[in-house]
PDB file of C-alpha atoms in Angstrom:
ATOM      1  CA  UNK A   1     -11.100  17.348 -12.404  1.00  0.00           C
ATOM      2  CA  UNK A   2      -9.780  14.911 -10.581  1.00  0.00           C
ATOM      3  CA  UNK A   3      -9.361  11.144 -11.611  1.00  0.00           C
ATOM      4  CA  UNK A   4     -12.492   8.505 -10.431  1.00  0.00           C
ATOM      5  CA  UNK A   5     -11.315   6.087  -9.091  1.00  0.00           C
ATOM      6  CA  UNK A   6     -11.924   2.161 -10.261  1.00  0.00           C
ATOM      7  CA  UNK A   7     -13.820   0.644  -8.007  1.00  0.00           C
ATOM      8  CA  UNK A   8     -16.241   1.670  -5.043  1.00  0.00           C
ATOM      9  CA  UNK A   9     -14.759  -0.485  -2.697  1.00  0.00           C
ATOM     10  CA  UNK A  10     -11.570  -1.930  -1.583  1.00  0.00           C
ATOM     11  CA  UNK A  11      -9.582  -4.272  -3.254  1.00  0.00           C
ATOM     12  CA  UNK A  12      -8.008  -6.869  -0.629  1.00  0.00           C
ATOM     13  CA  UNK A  13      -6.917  -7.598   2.461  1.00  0.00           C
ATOM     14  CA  UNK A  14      -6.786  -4.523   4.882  1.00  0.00           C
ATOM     15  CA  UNK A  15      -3.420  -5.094   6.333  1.00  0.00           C
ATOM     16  CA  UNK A  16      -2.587  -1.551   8.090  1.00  0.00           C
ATOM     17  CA  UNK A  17      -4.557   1.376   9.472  1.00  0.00           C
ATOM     18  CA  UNK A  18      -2.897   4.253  10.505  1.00  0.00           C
ATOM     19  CA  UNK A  19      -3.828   8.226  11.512  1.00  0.00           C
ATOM     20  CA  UNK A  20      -2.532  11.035   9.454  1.00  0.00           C
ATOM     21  CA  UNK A  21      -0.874  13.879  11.833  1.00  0.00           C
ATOM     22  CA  UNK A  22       0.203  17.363  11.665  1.00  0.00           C
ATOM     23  CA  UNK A  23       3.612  16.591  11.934  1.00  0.00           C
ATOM     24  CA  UNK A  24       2.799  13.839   8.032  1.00  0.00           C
ATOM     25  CA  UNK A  25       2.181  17.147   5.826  1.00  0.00           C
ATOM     26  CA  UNK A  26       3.659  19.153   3.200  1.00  0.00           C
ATOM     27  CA  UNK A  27       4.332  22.557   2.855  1.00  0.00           C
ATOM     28  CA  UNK A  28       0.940  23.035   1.682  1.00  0.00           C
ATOM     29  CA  UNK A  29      -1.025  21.166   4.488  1.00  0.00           C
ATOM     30  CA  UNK A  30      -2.018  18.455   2.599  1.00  0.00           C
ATOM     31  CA  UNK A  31       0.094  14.891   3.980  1.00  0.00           C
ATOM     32  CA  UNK A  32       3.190  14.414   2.295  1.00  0.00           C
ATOM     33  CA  UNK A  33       3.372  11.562  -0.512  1.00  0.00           C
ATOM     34  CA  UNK A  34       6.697  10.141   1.158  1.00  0.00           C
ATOM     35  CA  UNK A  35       4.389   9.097   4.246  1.00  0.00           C
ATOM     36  CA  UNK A  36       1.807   8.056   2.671  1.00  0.00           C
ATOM     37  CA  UNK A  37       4.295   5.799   0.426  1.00  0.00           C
ATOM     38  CA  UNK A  38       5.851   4.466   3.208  1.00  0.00           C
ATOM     39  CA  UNK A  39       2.329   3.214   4.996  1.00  0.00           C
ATOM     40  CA  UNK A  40       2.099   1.191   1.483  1.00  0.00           C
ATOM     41  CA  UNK A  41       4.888   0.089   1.230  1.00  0.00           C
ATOM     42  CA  UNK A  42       4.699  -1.451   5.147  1.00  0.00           C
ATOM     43  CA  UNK A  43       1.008  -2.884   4.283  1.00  0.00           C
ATOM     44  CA  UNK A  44       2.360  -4.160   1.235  1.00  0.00           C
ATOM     45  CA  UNK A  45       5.430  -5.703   3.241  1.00  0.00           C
ATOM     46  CA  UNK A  46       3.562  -7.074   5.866  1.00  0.00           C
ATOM     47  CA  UNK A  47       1.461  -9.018   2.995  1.00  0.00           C
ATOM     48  CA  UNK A  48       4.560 -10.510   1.206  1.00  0.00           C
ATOM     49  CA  UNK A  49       6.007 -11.802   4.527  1.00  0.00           C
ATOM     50  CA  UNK A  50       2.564 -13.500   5.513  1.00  0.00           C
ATOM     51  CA  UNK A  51       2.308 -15.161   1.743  1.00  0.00           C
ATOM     52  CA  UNK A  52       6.246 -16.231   1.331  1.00  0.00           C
ATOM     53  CA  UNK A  53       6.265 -16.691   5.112  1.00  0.00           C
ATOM     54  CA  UNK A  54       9.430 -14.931   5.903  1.00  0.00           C
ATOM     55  CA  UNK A  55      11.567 -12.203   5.083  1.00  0.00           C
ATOM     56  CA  UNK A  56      11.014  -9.688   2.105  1.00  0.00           C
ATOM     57  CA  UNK A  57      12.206  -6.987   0.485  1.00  0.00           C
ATOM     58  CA  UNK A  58      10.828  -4.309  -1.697  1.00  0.00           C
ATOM     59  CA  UNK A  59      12.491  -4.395  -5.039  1.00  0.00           C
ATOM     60  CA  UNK A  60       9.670  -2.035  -7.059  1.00  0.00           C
ATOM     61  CA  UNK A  61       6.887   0.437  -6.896  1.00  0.00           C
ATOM     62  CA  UNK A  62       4.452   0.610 -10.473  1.00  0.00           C
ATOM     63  CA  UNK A  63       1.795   2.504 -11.242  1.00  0.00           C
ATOM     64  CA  UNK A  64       1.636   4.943  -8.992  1.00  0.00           C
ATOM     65  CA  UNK A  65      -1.826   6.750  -8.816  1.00  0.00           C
ATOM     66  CA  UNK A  66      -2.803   9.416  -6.589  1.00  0.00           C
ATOM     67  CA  UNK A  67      -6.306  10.557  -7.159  1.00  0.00           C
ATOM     68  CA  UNK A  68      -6.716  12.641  -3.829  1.00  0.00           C
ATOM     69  CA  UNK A  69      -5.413  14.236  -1.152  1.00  0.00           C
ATOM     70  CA  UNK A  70      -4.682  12.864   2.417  1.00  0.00           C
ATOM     71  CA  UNK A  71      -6.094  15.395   5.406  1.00  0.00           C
ATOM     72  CA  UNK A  72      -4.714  15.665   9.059  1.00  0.00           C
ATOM     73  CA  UNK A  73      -6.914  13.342  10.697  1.00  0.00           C
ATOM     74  CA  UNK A  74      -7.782  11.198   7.979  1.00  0.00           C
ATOM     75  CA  UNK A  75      -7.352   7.672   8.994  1.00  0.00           C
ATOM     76  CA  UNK A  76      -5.496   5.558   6.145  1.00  0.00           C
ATOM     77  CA  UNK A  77      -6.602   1.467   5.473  1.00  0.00           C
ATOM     78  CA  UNK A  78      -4.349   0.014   3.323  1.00  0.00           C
ATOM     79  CA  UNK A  79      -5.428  -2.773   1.379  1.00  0.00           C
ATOM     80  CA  UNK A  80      -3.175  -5.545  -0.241  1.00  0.00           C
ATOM     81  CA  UNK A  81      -4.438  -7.757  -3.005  1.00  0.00           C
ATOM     82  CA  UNK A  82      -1.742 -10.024  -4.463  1.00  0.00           C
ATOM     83  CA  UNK A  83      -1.096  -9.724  -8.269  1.00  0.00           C
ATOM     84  CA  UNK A  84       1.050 -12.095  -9.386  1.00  0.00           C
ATOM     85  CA  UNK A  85       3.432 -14.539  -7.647  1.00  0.00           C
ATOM     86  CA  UNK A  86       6.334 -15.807  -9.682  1.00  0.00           C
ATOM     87  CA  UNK A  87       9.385 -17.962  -8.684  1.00  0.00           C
ATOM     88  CA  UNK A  88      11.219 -15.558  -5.683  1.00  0.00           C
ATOM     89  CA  UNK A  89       8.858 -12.844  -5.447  1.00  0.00           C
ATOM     90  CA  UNK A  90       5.534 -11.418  -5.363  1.00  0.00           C
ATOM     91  CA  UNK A  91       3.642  -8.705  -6.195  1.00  0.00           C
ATOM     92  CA  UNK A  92       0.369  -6.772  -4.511  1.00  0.00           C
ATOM     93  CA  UNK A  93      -1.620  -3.872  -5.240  1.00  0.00           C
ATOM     94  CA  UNK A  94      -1.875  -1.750  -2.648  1.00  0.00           C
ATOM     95  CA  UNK A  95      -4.628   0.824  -2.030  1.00  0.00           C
ATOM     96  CA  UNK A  96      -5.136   3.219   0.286  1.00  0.00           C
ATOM     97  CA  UNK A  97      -8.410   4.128   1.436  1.00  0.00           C
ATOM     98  CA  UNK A  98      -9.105   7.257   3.723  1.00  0.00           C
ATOM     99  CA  UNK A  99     -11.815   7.507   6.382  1.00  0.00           C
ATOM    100  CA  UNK A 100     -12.384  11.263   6.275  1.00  0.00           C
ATOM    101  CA  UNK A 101     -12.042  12.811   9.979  1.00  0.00           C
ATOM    102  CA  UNK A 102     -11.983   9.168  10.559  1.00  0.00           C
ATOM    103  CA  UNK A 103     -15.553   8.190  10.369  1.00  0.00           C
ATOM    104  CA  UNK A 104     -16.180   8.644   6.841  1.00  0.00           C
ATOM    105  CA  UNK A 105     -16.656   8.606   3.773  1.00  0.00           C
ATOM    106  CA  UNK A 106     -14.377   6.216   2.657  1.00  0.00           C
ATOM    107  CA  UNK A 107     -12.223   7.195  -0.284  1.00  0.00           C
ATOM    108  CA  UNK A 108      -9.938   5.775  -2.811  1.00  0.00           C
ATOM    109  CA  UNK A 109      -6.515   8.073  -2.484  1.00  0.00           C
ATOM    110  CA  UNK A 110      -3.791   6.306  -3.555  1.00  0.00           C
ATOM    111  CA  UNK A 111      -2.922   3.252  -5.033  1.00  0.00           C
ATOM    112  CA  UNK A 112      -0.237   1.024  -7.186  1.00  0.00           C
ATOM    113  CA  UNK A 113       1.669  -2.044  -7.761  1.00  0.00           C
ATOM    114  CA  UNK A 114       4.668  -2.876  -4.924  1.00  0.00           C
ATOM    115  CA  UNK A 115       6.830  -5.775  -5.866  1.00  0.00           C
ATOM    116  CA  UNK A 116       8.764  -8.047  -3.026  1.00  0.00           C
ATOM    117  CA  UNK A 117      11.335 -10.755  -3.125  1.00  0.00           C
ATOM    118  CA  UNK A 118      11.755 -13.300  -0.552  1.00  0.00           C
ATOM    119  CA  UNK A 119      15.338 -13.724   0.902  1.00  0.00           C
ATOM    120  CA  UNK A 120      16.825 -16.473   3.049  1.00  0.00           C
ATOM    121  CA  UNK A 121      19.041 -16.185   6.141  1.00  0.00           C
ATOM    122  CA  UNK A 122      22.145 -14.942   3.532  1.00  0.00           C
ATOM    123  CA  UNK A 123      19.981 -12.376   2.449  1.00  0.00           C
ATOM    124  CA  UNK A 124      19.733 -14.612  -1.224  1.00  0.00           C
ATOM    125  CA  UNK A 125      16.544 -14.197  -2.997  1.00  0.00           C
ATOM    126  CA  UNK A 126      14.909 -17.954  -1.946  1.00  0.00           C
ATOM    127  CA  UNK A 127      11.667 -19.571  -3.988  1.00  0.00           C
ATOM    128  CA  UNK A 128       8.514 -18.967  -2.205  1.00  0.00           C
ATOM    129  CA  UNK A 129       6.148 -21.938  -1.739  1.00  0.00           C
TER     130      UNK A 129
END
């Protein structure tokens, strides 16, 4: 059976929405983790940047959880809810949501913790304010 998730609706800011395409699956038709990773890890990028206002980096990914399946034409939200801020970096979780078909229901697929640090114009981890 597969895993419930938490809550019943997002946690967060939705930061990026983005359609899932024939060309985003695996060899078994469902969309590929990798893709679905990366349109995290952007929401959660986008995020950092707006909180330490400037450039980031992503410097972990924690607690992975995927508790369904992404379908061609399933439109992803990604939501970013920051975790913890400490000195240079910050960290959100970041859940994606699926509209199935794109109009519904929505539906908790994947989520975890992505971890950023704020650099300067060296590319030096700088403090974020």
């Amino acid at each position: 059976s597969e895993k419930q998730p938490e809550t019943a609706t997002p946690k967060g800011e939705l930061v990026l929405r983005a359609a899932a395409f024939p060309a985003d699956t695996n060899p078994d038709g469902d969309i590929f983790g990798g893709w679905l990773l990366a349109q995290m890890d952007i929401a959660g990028g986008l995020a950092a940047k707006e909180r330490s206002q400037g450039r980031v980096v992503t410097v972990s990914l924690d607690r992975m959880v995927f508790h369904k399946p992404v379908h061609i034409g399933d439109i992803l939200c990604c939501y970013a809810h920051e975790e913890r801020l400490g000195r240079t970096s910050v960290t959100f979780r970041v859940q994606a949501w699926v509209l199935r078909e794109g109009i519904g229901p929505r539906e908790l697929v994947t989520e975890g913790l992505f971890t950023f640090v704020a650099l300067d114009e060296h590319a030096k981890p700088r403090v974020i304010k």
